[in-house]
PDB file of C-alpha atoms and ligand atoms in Angstrom:
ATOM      1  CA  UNK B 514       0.000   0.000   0.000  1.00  0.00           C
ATOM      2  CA  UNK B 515       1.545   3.767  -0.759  1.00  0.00           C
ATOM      3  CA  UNK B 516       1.151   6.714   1.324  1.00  0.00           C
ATOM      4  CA  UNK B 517       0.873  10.184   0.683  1.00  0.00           C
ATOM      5  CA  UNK B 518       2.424  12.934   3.226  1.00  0.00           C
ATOM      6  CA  UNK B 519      -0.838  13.898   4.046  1.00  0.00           C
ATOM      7  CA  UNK B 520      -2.697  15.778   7.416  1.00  0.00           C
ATOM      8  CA  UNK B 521      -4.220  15.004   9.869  1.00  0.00           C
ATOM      9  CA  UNK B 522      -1.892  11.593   8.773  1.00  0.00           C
ATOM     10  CA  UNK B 523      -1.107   9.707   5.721  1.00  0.00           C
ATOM     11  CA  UNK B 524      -3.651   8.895   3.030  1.00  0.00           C
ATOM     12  CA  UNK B 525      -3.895   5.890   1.569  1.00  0.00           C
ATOM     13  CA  UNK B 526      -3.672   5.094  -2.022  1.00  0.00           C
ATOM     14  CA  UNK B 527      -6.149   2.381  -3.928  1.00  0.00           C
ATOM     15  CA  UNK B 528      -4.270  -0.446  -4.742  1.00  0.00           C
ATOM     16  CA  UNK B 529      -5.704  -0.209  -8.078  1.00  0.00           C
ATOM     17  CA  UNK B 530      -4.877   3.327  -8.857  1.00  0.00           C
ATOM     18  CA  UNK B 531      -7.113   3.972 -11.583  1.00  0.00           C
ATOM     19  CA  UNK B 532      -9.716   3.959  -8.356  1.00  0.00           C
ATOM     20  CA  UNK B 533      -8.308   7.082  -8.070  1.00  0.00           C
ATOM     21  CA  UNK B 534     -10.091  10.219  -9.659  1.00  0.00           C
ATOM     22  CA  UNK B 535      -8.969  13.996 -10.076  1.00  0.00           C
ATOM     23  CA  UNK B 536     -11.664  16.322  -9.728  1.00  0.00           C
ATOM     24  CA  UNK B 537     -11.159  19.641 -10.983  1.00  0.00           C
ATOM     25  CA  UNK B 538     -13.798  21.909  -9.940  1.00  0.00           C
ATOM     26  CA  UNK B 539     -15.080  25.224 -11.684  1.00  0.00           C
ATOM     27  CA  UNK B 540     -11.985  26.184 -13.205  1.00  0.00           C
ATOM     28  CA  UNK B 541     -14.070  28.651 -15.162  1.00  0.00           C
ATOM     29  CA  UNK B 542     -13.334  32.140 -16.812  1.00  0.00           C
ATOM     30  CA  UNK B 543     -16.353  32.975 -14.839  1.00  0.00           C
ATOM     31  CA  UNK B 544     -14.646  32.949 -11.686  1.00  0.00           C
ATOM     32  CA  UNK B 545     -11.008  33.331 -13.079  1.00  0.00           C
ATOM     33  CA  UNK B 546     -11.175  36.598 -15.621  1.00  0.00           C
ATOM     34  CA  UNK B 547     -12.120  39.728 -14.795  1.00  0.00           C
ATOM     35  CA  UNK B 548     -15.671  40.263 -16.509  1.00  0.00           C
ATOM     36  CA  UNK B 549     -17.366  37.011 -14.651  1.00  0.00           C
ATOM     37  CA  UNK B 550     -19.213  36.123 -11.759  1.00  0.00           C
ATOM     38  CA  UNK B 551     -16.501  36.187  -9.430  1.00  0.00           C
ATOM     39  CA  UNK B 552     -15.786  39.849 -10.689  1.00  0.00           C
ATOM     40  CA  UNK B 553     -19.407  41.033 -10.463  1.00  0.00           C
ATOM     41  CA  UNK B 554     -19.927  40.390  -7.051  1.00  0.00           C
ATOM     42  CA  UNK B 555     -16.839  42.234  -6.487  1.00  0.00           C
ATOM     43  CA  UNK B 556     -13.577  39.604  -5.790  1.00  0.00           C
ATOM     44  CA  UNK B 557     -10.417  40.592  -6.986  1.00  0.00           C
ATOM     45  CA  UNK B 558     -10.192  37.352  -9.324  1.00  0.00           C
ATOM     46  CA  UNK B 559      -6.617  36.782  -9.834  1.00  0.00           C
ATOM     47  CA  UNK B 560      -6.167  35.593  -6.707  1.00  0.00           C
ATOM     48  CA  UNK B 561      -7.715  32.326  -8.217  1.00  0.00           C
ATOM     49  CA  UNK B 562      -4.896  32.471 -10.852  1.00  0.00           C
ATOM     50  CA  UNK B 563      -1.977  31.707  -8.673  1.00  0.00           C
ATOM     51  CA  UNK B 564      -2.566  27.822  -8.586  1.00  0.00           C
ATOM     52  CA  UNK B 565      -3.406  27.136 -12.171  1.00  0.00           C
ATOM     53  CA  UNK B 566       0.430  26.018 -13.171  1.00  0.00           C
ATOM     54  CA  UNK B 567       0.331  24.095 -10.009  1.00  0.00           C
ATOM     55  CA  UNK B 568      -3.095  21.825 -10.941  1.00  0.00           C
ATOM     56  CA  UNK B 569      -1.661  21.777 -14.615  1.00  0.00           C
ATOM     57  CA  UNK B 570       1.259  19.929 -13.442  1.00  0.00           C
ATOM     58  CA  UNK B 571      -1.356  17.553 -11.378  1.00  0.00           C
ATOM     59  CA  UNK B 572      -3.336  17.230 -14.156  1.00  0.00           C
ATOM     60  CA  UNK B 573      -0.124  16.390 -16.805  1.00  0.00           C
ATOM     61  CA  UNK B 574       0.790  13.455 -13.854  1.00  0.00           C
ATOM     62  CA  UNK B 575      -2.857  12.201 -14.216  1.00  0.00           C
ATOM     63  CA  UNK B 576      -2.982  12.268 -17.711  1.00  0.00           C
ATOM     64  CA  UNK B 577       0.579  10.835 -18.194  1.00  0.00           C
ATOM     65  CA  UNK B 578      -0.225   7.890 -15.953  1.00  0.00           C
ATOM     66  CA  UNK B 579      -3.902   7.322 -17.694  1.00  0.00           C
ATOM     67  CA  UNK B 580      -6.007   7.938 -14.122  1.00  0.00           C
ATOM     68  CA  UNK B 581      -9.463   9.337 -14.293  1.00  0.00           C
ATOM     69  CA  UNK B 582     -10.154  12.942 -14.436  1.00  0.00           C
ATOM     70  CA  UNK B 583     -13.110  14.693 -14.208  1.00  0.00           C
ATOM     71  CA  UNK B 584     -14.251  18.719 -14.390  1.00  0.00           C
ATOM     72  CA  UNK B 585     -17.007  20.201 -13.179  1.00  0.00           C
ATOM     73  CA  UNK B 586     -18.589  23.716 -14.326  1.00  0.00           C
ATOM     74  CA  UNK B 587     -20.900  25.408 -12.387  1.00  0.00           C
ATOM     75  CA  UNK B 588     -23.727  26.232 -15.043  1.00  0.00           C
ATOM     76  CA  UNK B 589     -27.738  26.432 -15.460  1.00  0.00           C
ATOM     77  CA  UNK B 590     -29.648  26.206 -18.758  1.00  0.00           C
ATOM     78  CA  UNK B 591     -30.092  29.189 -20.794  1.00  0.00           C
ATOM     79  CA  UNK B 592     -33.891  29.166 -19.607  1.00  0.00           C
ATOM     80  CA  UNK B 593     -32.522  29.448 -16.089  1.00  0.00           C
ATOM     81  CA  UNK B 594     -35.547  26.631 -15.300  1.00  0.00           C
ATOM     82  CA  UNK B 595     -32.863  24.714 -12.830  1.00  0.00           C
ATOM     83  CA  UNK B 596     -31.875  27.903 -10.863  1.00  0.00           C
ATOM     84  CA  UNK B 597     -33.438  28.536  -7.662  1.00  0.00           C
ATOM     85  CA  UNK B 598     -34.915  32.341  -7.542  1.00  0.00           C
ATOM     86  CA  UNK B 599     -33.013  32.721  -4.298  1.00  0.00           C
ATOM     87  CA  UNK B 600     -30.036  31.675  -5.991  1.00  0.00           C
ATOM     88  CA  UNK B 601     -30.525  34.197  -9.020  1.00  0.00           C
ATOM     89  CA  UNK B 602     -31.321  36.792  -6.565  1.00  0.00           C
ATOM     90  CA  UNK B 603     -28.459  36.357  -3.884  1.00  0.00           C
ATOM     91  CA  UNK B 604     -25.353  38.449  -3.766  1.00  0.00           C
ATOM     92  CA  UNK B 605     -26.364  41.861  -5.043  1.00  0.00           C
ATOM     93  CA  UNK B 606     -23.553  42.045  -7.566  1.00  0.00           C
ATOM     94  CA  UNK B 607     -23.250  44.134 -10.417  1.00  0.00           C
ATOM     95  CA  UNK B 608     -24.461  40.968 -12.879  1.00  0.00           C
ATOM     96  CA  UNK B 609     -26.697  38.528 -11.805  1.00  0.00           C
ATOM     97  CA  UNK B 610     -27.008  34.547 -13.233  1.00  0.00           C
ATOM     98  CA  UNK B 611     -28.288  34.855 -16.588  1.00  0.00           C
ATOM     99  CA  UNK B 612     -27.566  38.513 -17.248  1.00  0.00           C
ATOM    100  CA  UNK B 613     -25.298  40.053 -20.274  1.00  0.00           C
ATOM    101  CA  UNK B 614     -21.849  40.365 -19.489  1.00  0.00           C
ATOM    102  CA  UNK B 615     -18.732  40.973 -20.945  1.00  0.00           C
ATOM    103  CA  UNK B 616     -18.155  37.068 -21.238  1.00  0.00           C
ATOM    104  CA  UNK B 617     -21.623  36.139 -22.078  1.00  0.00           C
ATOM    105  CA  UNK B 618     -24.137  35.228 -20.252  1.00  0.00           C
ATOM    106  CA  UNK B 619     -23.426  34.906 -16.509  1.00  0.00           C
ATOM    107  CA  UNK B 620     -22.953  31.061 -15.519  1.00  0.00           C
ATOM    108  CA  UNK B 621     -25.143  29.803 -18.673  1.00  0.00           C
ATOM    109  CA  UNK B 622     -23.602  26.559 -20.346  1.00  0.00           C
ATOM    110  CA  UNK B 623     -21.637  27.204 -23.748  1.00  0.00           C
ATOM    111  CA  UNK B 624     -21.344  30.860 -23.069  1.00  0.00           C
ATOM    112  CA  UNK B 625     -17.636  31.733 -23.371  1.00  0.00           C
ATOM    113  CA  UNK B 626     -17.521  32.593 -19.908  1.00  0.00           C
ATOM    114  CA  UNK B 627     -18.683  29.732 -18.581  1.00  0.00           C
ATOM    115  CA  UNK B 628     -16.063  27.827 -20.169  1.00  0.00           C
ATOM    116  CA  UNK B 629     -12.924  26.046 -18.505  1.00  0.00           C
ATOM    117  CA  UNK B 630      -9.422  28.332 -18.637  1.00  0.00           C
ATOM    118  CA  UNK B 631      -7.297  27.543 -21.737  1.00  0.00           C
ATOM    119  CA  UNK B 632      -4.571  25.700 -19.542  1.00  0.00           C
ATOM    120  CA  UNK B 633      -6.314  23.258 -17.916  1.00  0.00           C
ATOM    121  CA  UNK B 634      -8.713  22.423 -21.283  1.00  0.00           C
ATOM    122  CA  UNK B 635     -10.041  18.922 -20.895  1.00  0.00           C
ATOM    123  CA  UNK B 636      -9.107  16.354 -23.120  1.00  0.00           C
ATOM    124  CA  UNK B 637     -11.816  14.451 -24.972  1.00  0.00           C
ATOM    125  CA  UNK B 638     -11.838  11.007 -23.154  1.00  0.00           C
ATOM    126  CA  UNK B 639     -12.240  13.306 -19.755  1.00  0.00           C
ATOM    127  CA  UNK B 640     -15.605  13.994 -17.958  1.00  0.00           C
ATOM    128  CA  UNK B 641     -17.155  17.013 -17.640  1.00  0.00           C
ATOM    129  CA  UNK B 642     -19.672  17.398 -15.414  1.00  0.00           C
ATOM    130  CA  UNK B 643     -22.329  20.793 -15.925  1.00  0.00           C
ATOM    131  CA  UNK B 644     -23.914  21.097 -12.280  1.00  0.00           C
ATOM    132  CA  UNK B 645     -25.971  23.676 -11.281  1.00  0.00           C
ATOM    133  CA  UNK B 646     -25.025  23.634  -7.841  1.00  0.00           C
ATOM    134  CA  UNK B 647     -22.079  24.225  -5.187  1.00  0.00           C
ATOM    135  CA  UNK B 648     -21.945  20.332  -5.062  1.00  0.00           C
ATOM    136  CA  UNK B 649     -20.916  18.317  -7.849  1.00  0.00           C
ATOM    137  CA  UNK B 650     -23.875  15.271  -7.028  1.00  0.00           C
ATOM    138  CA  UNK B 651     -26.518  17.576  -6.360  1.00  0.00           C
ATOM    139  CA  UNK B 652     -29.067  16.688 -10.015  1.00  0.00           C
ATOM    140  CA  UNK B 653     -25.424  15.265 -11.912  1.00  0.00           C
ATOM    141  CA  UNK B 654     -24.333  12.316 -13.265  1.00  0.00           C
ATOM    142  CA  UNK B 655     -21.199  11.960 -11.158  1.00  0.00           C
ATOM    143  CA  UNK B 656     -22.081   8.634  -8.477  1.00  0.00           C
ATOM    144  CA  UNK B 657     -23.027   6.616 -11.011  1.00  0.00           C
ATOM    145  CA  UNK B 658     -20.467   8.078 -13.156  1.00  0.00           C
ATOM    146  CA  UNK B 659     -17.568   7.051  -9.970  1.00  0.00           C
ATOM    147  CA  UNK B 660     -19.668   3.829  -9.568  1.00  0.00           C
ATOM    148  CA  UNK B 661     -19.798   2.845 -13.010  1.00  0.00           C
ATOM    149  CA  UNK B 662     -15.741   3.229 -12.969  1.00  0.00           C
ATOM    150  CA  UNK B 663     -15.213   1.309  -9.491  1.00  0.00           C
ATOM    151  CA  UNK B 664     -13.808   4.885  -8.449  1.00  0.00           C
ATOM    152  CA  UNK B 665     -13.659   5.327  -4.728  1.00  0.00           C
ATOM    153  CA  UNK B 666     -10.809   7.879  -3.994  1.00  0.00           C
ATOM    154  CA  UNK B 667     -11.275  11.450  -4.851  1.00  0.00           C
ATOM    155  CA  UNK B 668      -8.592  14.328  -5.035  1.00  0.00           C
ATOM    156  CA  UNK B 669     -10.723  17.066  -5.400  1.00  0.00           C
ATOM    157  CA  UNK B 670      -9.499  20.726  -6.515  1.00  0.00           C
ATOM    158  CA  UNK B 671     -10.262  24.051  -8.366  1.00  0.00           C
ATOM    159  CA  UNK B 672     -12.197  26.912  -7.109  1.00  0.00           C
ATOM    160  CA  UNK B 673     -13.610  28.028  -4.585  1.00  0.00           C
ATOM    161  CA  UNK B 674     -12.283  26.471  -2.052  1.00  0.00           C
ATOM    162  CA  UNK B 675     -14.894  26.560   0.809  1.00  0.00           C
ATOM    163  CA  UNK B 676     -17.848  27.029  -1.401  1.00  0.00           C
ATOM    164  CA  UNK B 677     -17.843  24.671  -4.477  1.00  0.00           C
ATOM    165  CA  UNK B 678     -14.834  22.236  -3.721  1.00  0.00           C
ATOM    166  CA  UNK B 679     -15.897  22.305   0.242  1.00  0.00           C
ATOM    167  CA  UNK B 680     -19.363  21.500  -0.648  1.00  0.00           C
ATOM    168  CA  UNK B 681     -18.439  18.385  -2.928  1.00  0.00           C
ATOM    169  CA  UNK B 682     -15.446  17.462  -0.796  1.00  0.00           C
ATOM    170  CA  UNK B 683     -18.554  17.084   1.927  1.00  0.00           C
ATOM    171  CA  UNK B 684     -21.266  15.600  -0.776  1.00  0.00           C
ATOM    172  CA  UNK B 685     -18.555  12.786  -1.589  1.00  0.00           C
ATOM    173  CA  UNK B 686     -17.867  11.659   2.249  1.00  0.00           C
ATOM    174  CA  UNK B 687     -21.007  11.778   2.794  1.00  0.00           C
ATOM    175  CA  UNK B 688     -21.384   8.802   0.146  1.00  0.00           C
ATOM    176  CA  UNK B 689     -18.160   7.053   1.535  1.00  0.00           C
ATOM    177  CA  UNK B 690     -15.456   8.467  -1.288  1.00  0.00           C
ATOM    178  CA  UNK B 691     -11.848   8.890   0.521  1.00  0.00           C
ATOM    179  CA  UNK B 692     -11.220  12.609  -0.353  1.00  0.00           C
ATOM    180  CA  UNK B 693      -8.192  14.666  -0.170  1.00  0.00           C
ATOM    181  CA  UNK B 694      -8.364  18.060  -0.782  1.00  0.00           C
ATOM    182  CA  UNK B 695      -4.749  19.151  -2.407  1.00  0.00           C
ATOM    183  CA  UNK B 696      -3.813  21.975  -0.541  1.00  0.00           C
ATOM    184  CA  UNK B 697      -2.077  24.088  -3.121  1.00  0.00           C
ATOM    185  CA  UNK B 698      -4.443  23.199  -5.879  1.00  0.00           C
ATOM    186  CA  UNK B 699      -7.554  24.925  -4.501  1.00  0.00           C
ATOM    187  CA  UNK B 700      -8.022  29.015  -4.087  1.00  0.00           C
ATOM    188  CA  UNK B 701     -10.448  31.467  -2.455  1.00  0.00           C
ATOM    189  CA  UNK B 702     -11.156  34.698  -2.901  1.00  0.00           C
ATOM    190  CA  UNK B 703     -10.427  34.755   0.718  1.00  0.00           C
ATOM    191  CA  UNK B 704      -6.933  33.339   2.483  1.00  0.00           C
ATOM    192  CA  UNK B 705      -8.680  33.304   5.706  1.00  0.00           C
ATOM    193  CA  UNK B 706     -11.343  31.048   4.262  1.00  0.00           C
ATOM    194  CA  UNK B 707      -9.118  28.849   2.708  1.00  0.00           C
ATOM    195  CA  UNK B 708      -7.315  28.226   5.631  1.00  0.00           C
ATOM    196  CA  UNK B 709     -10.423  27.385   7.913  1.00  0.00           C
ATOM    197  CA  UNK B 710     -11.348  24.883   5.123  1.00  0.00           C
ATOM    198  CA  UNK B 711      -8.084  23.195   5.245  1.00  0.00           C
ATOM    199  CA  UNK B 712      -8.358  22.742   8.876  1.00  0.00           C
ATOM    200  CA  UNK B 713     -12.113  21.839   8.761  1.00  0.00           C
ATOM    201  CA  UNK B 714     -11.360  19.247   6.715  1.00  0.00           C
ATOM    202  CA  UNK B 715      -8.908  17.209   8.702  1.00  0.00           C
ATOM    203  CA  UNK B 716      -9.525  18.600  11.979  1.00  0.00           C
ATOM    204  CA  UNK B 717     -11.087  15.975  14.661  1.00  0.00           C
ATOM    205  CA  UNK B 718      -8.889  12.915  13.113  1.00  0.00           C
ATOM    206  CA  UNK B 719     -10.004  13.722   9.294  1.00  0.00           C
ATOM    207  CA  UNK B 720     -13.728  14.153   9.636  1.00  0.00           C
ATOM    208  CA  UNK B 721     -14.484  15.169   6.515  1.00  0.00           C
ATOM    209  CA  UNK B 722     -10.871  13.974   4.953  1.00  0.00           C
ATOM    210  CA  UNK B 723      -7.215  14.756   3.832  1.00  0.00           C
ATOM    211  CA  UNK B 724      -5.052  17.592   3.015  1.00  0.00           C
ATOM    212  CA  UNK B 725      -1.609  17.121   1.239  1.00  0.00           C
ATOM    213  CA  UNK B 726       0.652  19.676  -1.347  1.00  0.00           C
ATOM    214  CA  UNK B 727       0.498  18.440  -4.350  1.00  0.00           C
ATOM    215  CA  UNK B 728       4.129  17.674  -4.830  1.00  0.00           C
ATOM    216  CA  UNK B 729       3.577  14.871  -2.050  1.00  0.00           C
ATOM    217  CA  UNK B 730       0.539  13.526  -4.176  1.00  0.00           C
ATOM    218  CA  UNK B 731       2.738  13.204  -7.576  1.00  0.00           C
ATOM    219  CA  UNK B 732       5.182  11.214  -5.434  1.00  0.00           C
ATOM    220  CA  UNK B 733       2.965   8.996  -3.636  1.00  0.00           C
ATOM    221  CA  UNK B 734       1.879   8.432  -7.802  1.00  0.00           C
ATOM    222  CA  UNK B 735       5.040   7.628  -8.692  1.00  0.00           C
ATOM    223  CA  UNK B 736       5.806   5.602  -5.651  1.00  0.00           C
ATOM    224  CA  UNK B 737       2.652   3.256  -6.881  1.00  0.00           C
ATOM    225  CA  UNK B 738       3.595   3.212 -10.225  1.00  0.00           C
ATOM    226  CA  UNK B 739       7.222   2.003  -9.501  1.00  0.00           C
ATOM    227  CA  UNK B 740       5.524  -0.828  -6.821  1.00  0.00           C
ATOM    228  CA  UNK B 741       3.432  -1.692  -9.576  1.00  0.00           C
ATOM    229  CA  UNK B 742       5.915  -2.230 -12.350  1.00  0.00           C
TER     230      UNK B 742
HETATM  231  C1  C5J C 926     -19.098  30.040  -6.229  1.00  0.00           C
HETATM  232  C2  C5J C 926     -17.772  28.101  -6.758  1.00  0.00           C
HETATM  233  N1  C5J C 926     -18.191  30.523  -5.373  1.00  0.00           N
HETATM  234  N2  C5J C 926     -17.359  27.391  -7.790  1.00  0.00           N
HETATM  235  N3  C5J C 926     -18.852  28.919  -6.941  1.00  0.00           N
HETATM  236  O1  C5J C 926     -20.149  30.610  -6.397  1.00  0.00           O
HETATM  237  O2  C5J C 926     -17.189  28.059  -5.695  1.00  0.00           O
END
């Protein structure tokens, strides 16, 4: 069995690794670029920017070693029929969900702001996963997507850290997925609230899961792969 340097103490790799997903969540330009959602109710968004070479270089070690990846966006249909009126109406930014913006319409799927950054584009045979919530099960495909594919360990990722990537990281333990949030492959808006997640998470022996860099992930990978060979 391989370990990964992990908090509150190691994690535990699948012996079959490609039990092992990657989930990247809501890298969008919506909450990256300046002219989204994130922008319009006022963050400063290139705060979000700062980890994008880091989860490229996760992503290139999951690709390279053929393990299951999956993105999410955060989107609604153009008719806005699966968005909740209190979710249209909260925030009081400058753009709502569904209103004209620079990028299209806010948070609609296929505008060009709801589409993933340019550097972590997802390949063809990966899944994408349109959810109109801050959890990636809530009305997706993704457990019977994970159980279709035997997958039962998640290292989940992307943005924001204690809205959308909390709320899944606490949807998927909740269903019994081992989840490690990578530490340095997740951003907020707000440090402080990035912090507090990451000791959330593993605080009272790993309630809700892991934390680990993601340098100690890609060796823990290669670790495996060496046992393996
Ligand atoms: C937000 C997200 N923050 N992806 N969405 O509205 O975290």
């Amino acid at each position: 069995m391989t370990l990964i340097n992990a908090q509150p103490y190691p994690y535990s790799l699948p012996d079959e690794l490609n039990r092992l997903a990657l989930v990247i969540i809501d890298m969008q330009r919506d909450f990256l670029e300046p002219g989204g959602f994130g922008d319009a109710l006022g963050n400063d968004v290139t705060r979000l920017q700062a980890i994008v070479p880091t989860l490229k270089s996760l992503l290139t070690c999951f690709r390279e070693n053929r393990l299951p990846i999956i993105h999410t966006l955060e989107c609604h249909r153009s008719d806005l029929s699966d968005c909740p009126l209190a979710k249209r109406d909260r925030g009081k930014g400058t753009l709502k969900i569904g209103d004209a913006g620079p990028m299209g319409r806010i948070l609609i799927a296929g505008e060009p702001g709801n589409a993933i950054i340019q550097e972590l584009q997802p390949l063809p045979d990966e899944i994408v996963i349109q959810k109109p919530g801050k959890g990636a099960f809530y009305a997706t495909p993704l457990q019977s997507i994970l159980q279709e594919r035997g997958i039962t360990h998640l290292l989940v990722t992307g943005v924001t850290t204690e809205v959308c990537v909390q709320t899944t990281m606490r949807e998927a333990n909740d269903r019994g997925y081992e989840c490690l949030m990578v530490e340095d492959c997740t951003e907020s808006y707000f440090p402080e609230f990035k912090q507090a997640t990451l000791e959330m998470v593993r605080a009272q022996g790993g309630i809700v899961g892991w934390t680990a860099i993601a340098s100690a992930v890609m060796t823990g990978l290669q670790t495996a792969r060496i046992a393996m060979v």
